mmCIF file of C-alpha atoms and ligand atoms in Angstrom:
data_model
loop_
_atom_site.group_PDB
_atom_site.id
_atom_site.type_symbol
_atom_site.label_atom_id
_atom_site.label_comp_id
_atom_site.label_asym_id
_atom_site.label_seq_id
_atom_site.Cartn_x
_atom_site.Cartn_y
_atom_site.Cartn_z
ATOM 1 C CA UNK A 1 -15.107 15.839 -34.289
ATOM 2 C CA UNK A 2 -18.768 15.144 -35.583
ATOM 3 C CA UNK A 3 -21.169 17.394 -33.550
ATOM 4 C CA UNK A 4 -23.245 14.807 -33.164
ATOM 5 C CA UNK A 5 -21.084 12.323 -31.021
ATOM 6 C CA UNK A 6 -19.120 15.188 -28.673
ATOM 7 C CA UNK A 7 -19.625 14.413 -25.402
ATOM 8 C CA UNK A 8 -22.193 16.556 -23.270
ATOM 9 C CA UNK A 9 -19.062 18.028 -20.503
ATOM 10 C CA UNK A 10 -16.678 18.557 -23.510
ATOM 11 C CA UNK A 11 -19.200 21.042 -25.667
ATOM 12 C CA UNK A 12 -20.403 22.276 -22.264
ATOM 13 C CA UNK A 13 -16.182 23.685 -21.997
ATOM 14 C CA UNK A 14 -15.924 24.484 -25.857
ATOM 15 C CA UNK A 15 -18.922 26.598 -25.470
ATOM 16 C CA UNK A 16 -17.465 28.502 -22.547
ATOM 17 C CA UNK A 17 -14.919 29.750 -24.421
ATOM 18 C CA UNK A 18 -16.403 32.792 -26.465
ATOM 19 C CA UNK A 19 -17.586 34.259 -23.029
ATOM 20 C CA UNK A 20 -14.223 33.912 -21.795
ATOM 21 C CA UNK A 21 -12.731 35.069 -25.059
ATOM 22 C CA UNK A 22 -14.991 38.278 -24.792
ATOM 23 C CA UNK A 23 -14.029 39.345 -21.691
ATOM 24 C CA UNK A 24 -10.346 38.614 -21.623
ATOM 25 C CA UNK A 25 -10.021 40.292 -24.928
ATOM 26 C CA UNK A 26 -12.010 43.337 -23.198
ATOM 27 C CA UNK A 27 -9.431 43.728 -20.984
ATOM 28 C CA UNK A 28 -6.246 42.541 -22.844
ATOM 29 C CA UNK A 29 -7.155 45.430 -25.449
ATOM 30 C CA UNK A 30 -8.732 47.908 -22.742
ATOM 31 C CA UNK A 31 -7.748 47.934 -19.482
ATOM 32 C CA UNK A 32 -5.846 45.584 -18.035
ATOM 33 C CA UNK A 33 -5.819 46.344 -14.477
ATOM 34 C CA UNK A 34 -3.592 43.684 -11.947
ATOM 35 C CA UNK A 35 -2.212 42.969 -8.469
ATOM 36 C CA UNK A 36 0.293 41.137 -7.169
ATOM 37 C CA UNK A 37 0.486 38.119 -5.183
ATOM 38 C CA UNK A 38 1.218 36.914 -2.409
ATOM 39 C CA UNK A 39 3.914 34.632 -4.023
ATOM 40 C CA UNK A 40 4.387 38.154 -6.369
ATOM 41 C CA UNK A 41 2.732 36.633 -9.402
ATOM 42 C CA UNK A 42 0.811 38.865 -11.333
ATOM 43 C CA UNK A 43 -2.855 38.464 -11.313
ATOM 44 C CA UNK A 44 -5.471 40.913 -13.490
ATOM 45 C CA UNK A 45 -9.124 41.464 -13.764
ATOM 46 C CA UNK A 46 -9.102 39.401 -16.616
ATOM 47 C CA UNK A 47 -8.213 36.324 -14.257
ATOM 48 C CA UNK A 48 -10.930 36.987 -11.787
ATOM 49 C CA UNK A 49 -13.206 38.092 -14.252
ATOM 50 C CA UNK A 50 -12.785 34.743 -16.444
ATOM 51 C CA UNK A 51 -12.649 32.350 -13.460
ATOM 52 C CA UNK A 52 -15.983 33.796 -12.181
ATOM 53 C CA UNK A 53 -17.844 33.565 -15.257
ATOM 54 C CA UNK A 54 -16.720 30.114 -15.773
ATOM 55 C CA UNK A 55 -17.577 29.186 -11.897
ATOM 56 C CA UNK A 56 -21.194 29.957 -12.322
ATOM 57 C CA UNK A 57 -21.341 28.016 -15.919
ATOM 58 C CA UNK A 58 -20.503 24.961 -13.466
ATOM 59 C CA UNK A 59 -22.210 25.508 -10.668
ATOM 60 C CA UNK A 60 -25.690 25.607 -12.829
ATOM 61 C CA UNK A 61 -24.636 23.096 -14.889
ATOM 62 C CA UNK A 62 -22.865 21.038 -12.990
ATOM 63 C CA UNK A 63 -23.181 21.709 -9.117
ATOM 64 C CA UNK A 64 -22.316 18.656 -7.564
ATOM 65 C CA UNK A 65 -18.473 18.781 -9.117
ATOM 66 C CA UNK A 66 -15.228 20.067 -7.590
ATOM 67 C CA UNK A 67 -14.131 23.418 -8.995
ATOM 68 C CA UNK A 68 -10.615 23.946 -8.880
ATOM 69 C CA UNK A 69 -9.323 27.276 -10.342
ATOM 70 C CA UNK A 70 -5.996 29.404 -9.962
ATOM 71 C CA UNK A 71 -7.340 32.132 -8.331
ATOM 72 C CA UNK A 72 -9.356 33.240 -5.264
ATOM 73 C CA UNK A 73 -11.561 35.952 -4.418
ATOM 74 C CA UNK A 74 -9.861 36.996 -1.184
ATOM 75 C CA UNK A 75 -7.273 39.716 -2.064
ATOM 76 C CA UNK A 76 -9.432 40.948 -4.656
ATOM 77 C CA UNK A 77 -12.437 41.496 -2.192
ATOM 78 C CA UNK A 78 -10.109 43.809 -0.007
ATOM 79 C CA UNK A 79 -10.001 46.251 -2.893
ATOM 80 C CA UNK A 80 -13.511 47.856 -3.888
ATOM 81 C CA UNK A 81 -12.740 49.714 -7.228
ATOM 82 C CA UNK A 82 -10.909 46.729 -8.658
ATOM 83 C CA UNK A 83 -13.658 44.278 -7.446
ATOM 84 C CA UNK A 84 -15.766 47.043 -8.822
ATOM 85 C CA UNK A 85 -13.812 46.863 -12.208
ATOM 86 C CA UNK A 86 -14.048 42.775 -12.353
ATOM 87 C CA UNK A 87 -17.780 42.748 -11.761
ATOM 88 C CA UNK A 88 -18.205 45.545 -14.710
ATOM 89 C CA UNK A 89 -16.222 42.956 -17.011
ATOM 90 C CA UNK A 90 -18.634 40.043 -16.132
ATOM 91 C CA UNK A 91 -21.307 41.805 -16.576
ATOM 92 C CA UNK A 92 -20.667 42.009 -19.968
ATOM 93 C CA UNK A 93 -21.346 38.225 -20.377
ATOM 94 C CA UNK A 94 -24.077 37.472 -17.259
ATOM 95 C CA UNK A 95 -25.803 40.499 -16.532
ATOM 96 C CA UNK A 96 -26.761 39.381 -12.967
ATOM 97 C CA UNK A 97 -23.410 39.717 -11.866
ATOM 98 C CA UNK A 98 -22.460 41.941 -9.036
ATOM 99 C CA UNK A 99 -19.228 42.308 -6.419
ATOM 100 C CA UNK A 100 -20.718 40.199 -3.981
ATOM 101 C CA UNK A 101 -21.743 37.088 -6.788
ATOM 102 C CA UNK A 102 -18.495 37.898 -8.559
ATOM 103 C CA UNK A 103 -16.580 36.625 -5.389
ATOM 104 C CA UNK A 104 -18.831 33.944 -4.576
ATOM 105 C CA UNK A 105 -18.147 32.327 -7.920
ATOM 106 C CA UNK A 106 -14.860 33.311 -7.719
ATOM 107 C CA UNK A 107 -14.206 31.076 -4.730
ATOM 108 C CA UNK A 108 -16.355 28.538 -5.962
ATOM 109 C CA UNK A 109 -13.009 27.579 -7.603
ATOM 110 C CA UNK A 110 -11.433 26.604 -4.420
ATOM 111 C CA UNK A 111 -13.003 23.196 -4.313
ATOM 112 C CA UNK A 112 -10.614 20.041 -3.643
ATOM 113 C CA UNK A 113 -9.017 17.976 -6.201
ATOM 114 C CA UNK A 114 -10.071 14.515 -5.906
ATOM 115 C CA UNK A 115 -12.288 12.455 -7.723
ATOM 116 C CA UNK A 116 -14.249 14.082 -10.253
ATOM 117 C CA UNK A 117 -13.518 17.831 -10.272
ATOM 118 C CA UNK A 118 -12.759 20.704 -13.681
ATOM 119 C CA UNK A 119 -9.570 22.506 -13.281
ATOM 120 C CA UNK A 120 -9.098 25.994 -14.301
ATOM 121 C CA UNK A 121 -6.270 28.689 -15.722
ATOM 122 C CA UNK A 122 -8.658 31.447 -16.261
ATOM 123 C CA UNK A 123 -5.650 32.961 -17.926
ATOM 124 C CA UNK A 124 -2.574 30.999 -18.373
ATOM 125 C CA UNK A 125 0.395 32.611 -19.198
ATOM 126 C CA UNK A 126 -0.890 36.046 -17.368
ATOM 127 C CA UNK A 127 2.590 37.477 -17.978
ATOM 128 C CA UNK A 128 1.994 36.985 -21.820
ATOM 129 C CA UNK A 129 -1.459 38.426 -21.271
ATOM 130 C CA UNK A 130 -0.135 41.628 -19.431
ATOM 131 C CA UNK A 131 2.447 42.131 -22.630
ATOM 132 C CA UNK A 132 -0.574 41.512 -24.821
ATOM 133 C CA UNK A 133 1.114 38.765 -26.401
ATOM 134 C CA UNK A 134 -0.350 34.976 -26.057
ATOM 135 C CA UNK A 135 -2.315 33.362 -23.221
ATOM 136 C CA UNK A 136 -5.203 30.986 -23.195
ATOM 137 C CA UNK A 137 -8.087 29.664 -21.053
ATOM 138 C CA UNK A 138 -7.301 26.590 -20.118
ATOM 139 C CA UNK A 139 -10.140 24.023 -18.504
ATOM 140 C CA UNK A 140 -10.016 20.052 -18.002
ATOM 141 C CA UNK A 141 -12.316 17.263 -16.174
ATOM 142 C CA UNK A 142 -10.427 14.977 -14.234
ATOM 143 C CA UNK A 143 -11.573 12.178 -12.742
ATOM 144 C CA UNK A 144 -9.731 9.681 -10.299
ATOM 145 C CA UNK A 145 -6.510 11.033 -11.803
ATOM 146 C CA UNK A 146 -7.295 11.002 -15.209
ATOM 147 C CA UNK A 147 -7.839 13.998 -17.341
ATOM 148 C CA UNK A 148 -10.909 12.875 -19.340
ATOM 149 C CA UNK A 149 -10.787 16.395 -21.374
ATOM 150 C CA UNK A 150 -8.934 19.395 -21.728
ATOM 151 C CA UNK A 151 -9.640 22.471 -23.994
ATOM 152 C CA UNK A 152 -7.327 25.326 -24.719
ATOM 153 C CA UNK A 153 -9.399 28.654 -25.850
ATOM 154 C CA UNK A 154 -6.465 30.443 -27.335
ATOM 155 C CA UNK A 155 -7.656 34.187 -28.537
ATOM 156 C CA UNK A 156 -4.169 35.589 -29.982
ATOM 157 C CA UNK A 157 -3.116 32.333 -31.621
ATOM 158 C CA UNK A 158 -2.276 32.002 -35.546
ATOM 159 C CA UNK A 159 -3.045 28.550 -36.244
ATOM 160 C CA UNK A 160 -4.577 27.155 -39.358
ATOM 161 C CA UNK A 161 -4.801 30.899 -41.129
ATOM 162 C CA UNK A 162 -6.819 31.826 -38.174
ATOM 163 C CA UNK A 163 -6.039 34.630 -35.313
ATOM 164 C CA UNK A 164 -8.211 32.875 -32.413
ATOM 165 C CA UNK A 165 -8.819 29.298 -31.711
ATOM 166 C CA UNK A 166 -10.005 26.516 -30.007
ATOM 167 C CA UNK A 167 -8.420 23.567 -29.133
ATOM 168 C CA UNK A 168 -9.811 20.704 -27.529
ATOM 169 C CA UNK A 169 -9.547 16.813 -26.637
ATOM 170 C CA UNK A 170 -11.575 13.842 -24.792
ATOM 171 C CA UNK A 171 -9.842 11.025 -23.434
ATOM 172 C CA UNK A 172 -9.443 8.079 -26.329
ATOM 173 C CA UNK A 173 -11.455 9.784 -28.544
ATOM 174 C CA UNK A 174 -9.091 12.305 -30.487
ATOM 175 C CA UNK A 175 -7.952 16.099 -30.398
ATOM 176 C CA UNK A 176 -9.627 18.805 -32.769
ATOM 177 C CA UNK A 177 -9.542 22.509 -33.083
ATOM 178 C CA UNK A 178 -11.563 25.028 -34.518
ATOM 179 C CA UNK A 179 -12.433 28.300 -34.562
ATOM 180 C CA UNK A 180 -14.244 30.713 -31.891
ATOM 181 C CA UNK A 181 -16.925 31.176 -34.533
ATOM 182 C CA UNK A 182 -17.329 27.548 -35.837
ATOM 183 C CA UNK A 183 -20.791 26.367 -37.284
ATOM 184 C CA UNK A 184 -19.022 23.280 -38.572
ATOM 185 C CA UNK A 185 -17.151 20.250 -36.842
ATOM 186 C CA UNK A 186 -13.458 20.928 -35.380
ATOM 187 C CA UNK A 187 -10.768 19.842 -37.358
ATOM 188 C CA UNK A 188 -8.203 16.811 -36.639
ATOM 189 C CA UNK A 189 -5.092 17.813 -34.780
ATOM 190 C CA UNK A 190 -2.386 15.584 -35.641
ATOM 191 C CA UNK A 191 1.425 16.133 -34.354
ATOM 192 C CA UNK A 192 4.564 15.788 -36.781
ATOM 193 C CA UNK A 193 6.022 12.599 -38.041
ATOM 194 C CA UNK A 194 9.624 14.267 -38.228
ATOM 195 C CA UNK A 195 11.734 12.040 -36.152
ATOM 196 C CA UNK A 196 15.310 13.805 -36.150
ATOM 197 C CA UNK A 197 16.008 15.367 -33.229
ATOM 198 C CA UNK A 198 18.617 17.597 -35.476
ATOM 199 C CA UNK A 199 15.335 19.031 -37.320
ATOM 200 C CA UNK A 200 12.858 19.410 -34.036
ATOM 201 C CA UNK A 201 11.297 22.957 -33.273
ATOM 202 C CA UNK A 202 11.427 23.294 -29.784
ATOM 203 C CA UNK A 203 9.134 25.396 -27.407
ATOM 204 C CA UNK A 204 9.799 27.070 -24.718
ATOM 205 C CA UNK A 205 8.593 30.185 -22.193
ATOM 206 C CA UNK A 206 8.902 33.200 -23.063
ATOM 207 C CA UNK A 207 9.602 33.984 -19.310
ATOM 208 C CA UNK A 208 13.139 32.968 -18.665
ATOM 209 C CA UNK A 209 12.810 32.745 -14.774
ATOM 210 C CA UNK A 210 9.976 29.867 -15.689
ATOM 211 C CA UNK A 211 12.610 27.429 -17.242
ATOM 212 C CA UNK A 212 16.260 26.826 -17.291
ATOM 213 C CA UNK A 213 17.241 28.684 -20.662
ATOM 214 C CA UNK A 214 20.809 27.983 -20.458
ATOM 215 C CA UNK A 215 20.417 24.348 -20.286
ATOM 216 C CA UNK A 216 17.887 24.377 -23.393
ATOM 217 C CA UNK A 217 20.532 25.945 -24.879
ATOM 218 C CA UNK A 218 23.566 23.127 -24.190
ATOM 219 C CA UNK A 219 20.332 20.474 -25.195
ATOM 220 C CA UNK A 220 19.221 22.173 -28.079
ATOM 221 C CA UNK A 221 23.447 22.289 -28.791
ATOM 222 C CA UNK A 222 23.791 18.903 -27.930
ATOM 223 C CA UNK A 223 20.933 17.464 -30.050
ATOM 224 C CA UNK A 224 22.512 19.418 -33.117
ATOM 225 C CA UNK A 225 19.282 21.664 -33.276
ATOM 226 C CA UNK A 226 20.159 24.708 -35.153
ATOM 227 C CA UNK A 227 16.756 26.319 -35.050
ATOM 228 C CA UNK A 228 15.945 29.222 -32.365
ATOM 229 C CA UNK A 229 13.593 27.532 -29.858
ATOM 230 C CA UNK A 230 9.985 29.488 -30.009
ATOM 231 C CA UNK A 231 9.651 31.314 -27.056
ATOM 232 C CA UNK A 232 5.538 31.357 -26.154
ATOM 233 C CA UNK A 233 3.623 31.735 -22.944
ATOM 234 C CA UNK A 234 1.134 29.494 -21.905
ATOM 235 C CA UNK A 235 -0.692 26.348 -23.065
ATOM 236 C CA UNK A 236 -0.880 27.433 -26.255
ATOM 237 C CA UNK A 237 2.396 25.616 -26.992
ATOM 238 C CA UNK A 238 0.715 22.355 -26.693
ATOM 239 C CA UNK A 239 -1.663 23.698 -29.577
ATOM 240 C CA UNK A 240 1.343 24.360 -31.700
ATOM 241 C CA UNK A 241 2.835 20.429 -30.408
ATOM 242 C CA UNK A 242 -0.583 18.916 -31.462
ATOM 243 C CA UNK A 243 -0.790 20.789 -34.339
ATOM 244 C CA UNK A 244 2.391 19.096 -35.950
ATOM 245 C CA UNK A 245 3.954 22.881 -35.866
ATOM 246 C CA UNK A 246 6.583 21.764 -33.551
ATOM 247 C CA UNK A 247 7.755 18.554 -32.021
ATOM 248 C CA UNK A 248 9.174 19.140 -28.494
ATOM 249 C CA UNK A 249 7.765 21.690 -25.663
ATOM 250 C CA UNK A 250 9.924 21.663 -22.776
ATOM 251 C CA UNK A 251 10.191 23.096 -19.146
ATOM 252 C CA UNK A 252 13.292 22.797 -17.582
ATOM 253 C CA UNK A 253 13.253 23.315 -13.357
ATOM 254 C CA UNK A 254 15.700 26.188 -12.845
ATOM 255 C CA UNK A 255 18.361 26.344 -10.507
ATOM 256 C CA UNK A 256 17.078 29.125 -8.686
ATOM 257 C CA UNK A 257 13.669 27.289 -8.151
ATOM 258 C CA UNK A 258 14.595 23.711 -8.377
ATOM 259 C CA UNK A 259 11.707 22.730 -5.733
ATOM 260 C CA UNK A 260 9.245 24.482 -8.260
ATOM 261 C CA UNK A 261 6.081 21.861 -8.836
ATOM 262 C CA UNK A 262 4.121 22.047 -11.804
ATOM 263 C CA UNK A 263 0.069 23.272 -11.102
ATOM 264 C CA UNK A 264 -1.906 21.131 -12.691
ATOM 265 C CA UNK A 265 -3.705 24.038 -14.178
ATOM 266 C CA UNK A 266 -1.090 24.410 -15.895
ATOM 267 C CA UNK A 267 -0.799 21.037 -17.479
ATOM 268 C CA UNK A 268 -3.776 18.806 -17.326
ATOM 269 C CA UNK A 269 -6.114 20.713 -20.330
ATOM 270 C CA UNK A 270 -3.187 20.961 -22.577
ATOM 271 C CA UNK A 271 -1.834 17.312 -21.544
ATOM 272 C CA UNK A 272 -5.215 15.801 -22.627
ATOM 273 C CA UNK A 273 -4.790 17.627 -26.249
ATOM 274 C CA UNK A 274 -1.154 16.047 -27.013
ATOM 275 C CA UNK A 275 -2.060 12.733 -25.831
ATOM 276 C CA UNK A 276 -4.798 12.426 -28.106
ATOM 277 C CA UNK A 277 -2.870 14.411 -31.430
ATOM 278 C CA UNK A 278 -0.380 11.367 -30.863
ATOM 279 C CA UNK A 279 1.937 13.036 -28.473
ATOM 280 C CA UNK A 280 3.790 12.125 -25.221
ATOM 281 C CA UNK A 281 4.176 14.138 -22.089
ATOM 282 C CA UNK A 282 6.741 12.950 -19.145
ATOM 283 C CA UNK A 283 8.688 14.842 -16.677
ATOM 284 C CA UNK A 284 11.920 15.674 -16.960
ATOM 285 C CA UNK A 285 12.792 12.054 -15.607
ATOM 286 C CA UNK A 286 10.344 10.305 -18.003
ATOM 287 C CA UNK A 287 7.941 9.898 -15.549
ATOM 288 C CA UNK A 288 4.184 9.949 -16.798
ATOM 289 C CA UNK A 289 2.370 12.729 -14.759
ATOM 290 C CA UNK A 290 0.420 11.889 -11.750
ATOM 291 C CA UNK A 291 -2.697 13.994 -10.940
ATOM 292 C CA UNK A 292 -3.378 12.978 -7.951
ATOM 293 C CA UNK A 293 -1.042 14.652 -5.831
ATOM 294 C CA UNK A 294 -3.201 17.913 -4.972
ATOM 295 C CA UNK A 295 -2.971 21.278 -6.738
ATOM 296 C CA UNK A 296 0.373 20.626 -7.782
ATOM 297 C CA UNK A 297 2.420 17.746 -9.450
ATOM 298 C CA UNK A 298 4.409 17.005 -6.464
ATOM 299 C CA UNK A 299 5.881 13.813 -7.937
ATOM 300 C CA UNK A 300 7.080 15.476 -11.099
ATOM 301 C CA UNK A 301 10.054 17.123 -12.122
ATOM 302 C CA UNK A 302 9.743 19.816 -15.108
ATOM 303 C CA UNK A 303 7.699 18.512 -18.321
ATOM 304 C CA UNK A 304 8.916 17.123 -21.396
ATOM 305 C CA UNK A 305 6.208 16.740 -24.188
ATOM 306 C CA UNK A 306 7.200 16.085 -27.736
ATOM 307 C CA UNK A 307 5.180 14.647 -31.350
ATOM 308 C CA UNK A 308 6.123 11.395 -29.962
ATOM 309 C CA UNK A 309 8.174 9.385 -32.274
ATOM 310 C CA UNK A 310 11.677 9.402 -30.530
ATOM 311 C CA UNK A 311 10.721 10.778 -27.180
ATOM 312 C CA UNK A 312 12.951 8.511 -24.993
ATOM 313 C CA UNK A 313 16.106 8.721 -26.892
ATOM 314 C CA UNK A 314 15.447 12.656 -26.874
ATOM 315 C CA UNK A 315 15.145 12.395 -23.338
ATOM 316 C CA UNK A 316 18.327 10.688 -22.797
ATOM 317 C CA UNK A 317 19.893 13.571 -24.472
ATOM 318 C CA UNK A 318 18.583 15.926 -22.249
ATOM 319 C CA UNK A 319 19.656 14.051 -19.452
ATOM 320 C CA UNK A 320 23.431 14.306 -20.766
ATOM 321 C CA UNK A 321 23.088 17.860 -21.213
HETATM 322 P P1 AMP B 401 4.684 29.540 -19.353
HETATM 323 O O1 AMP B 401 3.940 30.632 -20.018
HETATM 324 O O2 AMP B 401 4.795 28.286 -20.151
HETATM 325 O O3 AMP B 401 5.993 29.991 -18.790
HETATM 326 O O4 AMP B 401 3.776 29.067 -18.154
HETATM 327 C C1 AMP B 401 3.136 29.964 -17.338
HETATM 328 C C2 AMP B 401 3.018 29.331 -15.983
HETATM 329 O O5 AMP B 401 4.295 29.162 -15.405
HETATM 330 C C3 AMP B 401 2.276 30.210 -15.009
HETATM 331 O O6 AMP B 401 0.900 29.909 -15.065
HETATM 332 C C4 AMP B 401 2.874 29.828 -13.671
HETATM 333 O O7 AMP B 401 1.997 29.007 -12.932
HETATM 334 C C5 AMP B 401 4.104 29.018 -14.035
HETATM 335 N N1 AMP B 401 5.327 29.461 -13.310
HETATM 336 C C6 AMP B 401 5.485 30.527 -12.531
HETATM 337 N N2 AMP B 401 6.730 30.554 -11.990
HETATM 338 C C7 AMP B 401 7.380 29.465 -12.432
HETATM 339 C C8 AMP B 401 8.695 28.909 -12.228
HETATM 340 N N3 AMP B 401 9.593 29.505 -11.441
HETATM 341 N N4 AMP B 401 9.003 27.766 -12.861
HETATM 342 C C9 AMP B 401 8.107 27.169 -13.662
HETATM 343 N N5 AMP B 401 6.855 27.641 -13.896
HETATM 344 C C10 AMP B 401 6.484 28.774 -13.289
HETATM 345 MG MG1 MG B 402 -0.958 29.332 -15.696
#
């Protein structure tokens, strides 16, 4: 995109992302540090850490918007050294950050989701993180339902001869990515033209309890696919969708967690970045996603997002496998 013409709230994001690179890749390669859950989902320093950076970026730039962001400050505050730990790793980035600040921002992040509001995964894919394999920062704008942007700041990607990049997208205007050090504008993203499903690359988690492997399996079986489906965490596989590096990222409800509902943290940034390279994303059903049902998508089942040239009749495969 020509530097010139990107919108103020979309370079506002793309800028965010070196901080959040920095500290994230501080941890990742030094001390990761995490807790679990209460729904025992893993959660690290490097989530806290990122979310509060990002939190007080909006609230001086933006204070009358909605925040809403994966984590919150409260199980975090009940343990000093680790609070101690996340502060330390901000501070690397805003050196007026301290415990109390750190959980102020941090919670700052809780905000509602209607309207206009951003939407953060400090760090999607935190199980990828904790392997130190791939995860990304992943931040949109929504408004009224519609994600107007989304941007994907994907440190451990290879994409383009590059280790580290940035994806990003604005609503009707196009999806571009570029480097973390990039003096120049972002290059096109573009998905493939191939449209035989025989010859599609499929994504999937790398986390078999967050899809239904077998069933990609009997699809990928079914649709006479014969190569191994990539197996990625995180939003990054919408990068390698809108990239034209493969044509169909799926998640599959499994059975053990049929009534599992899609954050939209986990969707909306990289939805916004397919769109606009071409792509289509549906549910499982083929229904478009609807973000206005709250933190999660609540009238979606499973995601199906694929270069776009034969996505129904792909779909209807699925559906007889
Ligand atoms: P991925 O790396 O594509 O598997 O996506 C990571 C996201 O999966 C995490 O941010 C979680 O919010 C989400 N997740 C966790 N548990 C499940 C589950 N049982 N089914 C689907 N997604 C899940
Ligand atoms: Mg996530």
């Amino acid at each position: 995109m020509n530097k010139t013409k990107i919108p103020d709230e979309l370079q506002f994001a793309i800028d965010l992302m070196a901080g959040c690179a920095v500290i994230s890749g501080n941890v990742q390669q030094k001390h990761i540090i995490s807790q679990d859950k209460a729904d025992h989902s893993p959660v690290t320093i490097g989530d806290y850490a990122v979310q509060a950076y990002v939190a007080q970026a909006l609230l001086s730039r933006y204070p009358k918007d909605e925040m809403v962001g994966e984590e919150a400050s409260q199980l975090l505050s009940q343990e000093e050294s680790l609070l101690n730990e996340v502060s330390n790793q901000v501070k690397v980035v805003l050196s007026h950050a301290n415990p109390e600040r750190v959980c102020d921002w941090i919670d700052h992040g809780q905000g509602y989701p209607k309207g206009r509001y951003w939407v953060l995964d400090p760090i999607d894919g935190t199980k990828g993180f904790l392997r130190r394999m791939q995860y990304v920062t992943a931040l949109a704008l929504v408004e009224d339902g519609e994600v107007i942007l989304g941007v994907l700041g994907c440190p451990n990607l290879n994409f383009g001869g590059h280790t580290g990049v940035v994806a990003y997208a604005y609503h009707g205007q196009g999806a571009w990515w570029q480097t973390y050090e990039a003096t120049s504008d972002g290059q096109p993203l573009r998905v493939s033209e191939i449209d035989d499903l025989s010859q599609f690359r499929i994504l999937r988690s790398f986390e078999d309890s967050h899809t239904d492997s077998s069933r990609i399996d009997a699809f990928a079986k079914l649709a006479g696919v014969t190569a191994e489906p990539i197996r990625m965490d995180s939003q990054a596989k919408y990068c390698l969708l809108a990239g034209g590096q493969a044509e169909l990222s799926l998640r599959l409800l499994t059975p053990a967690r049929a009534d599992y509902r899609e954050f939209i943290w986990d969707q909306a940034p990289g939805y916004r970045i397919v769109l606009e390279a071409g792509g289509i994303i549906t549910d499982t059903d083929g229904k478009p996603l609807d973000f206005t049902t709250g933190r999660r998508l609540t009238n979606n089942h499973g995601i199906f997002a694929t270069n776009g040239r034969i996505h129904a009749e792909a779909l209807e495969v699925l559906q007889q496998s």
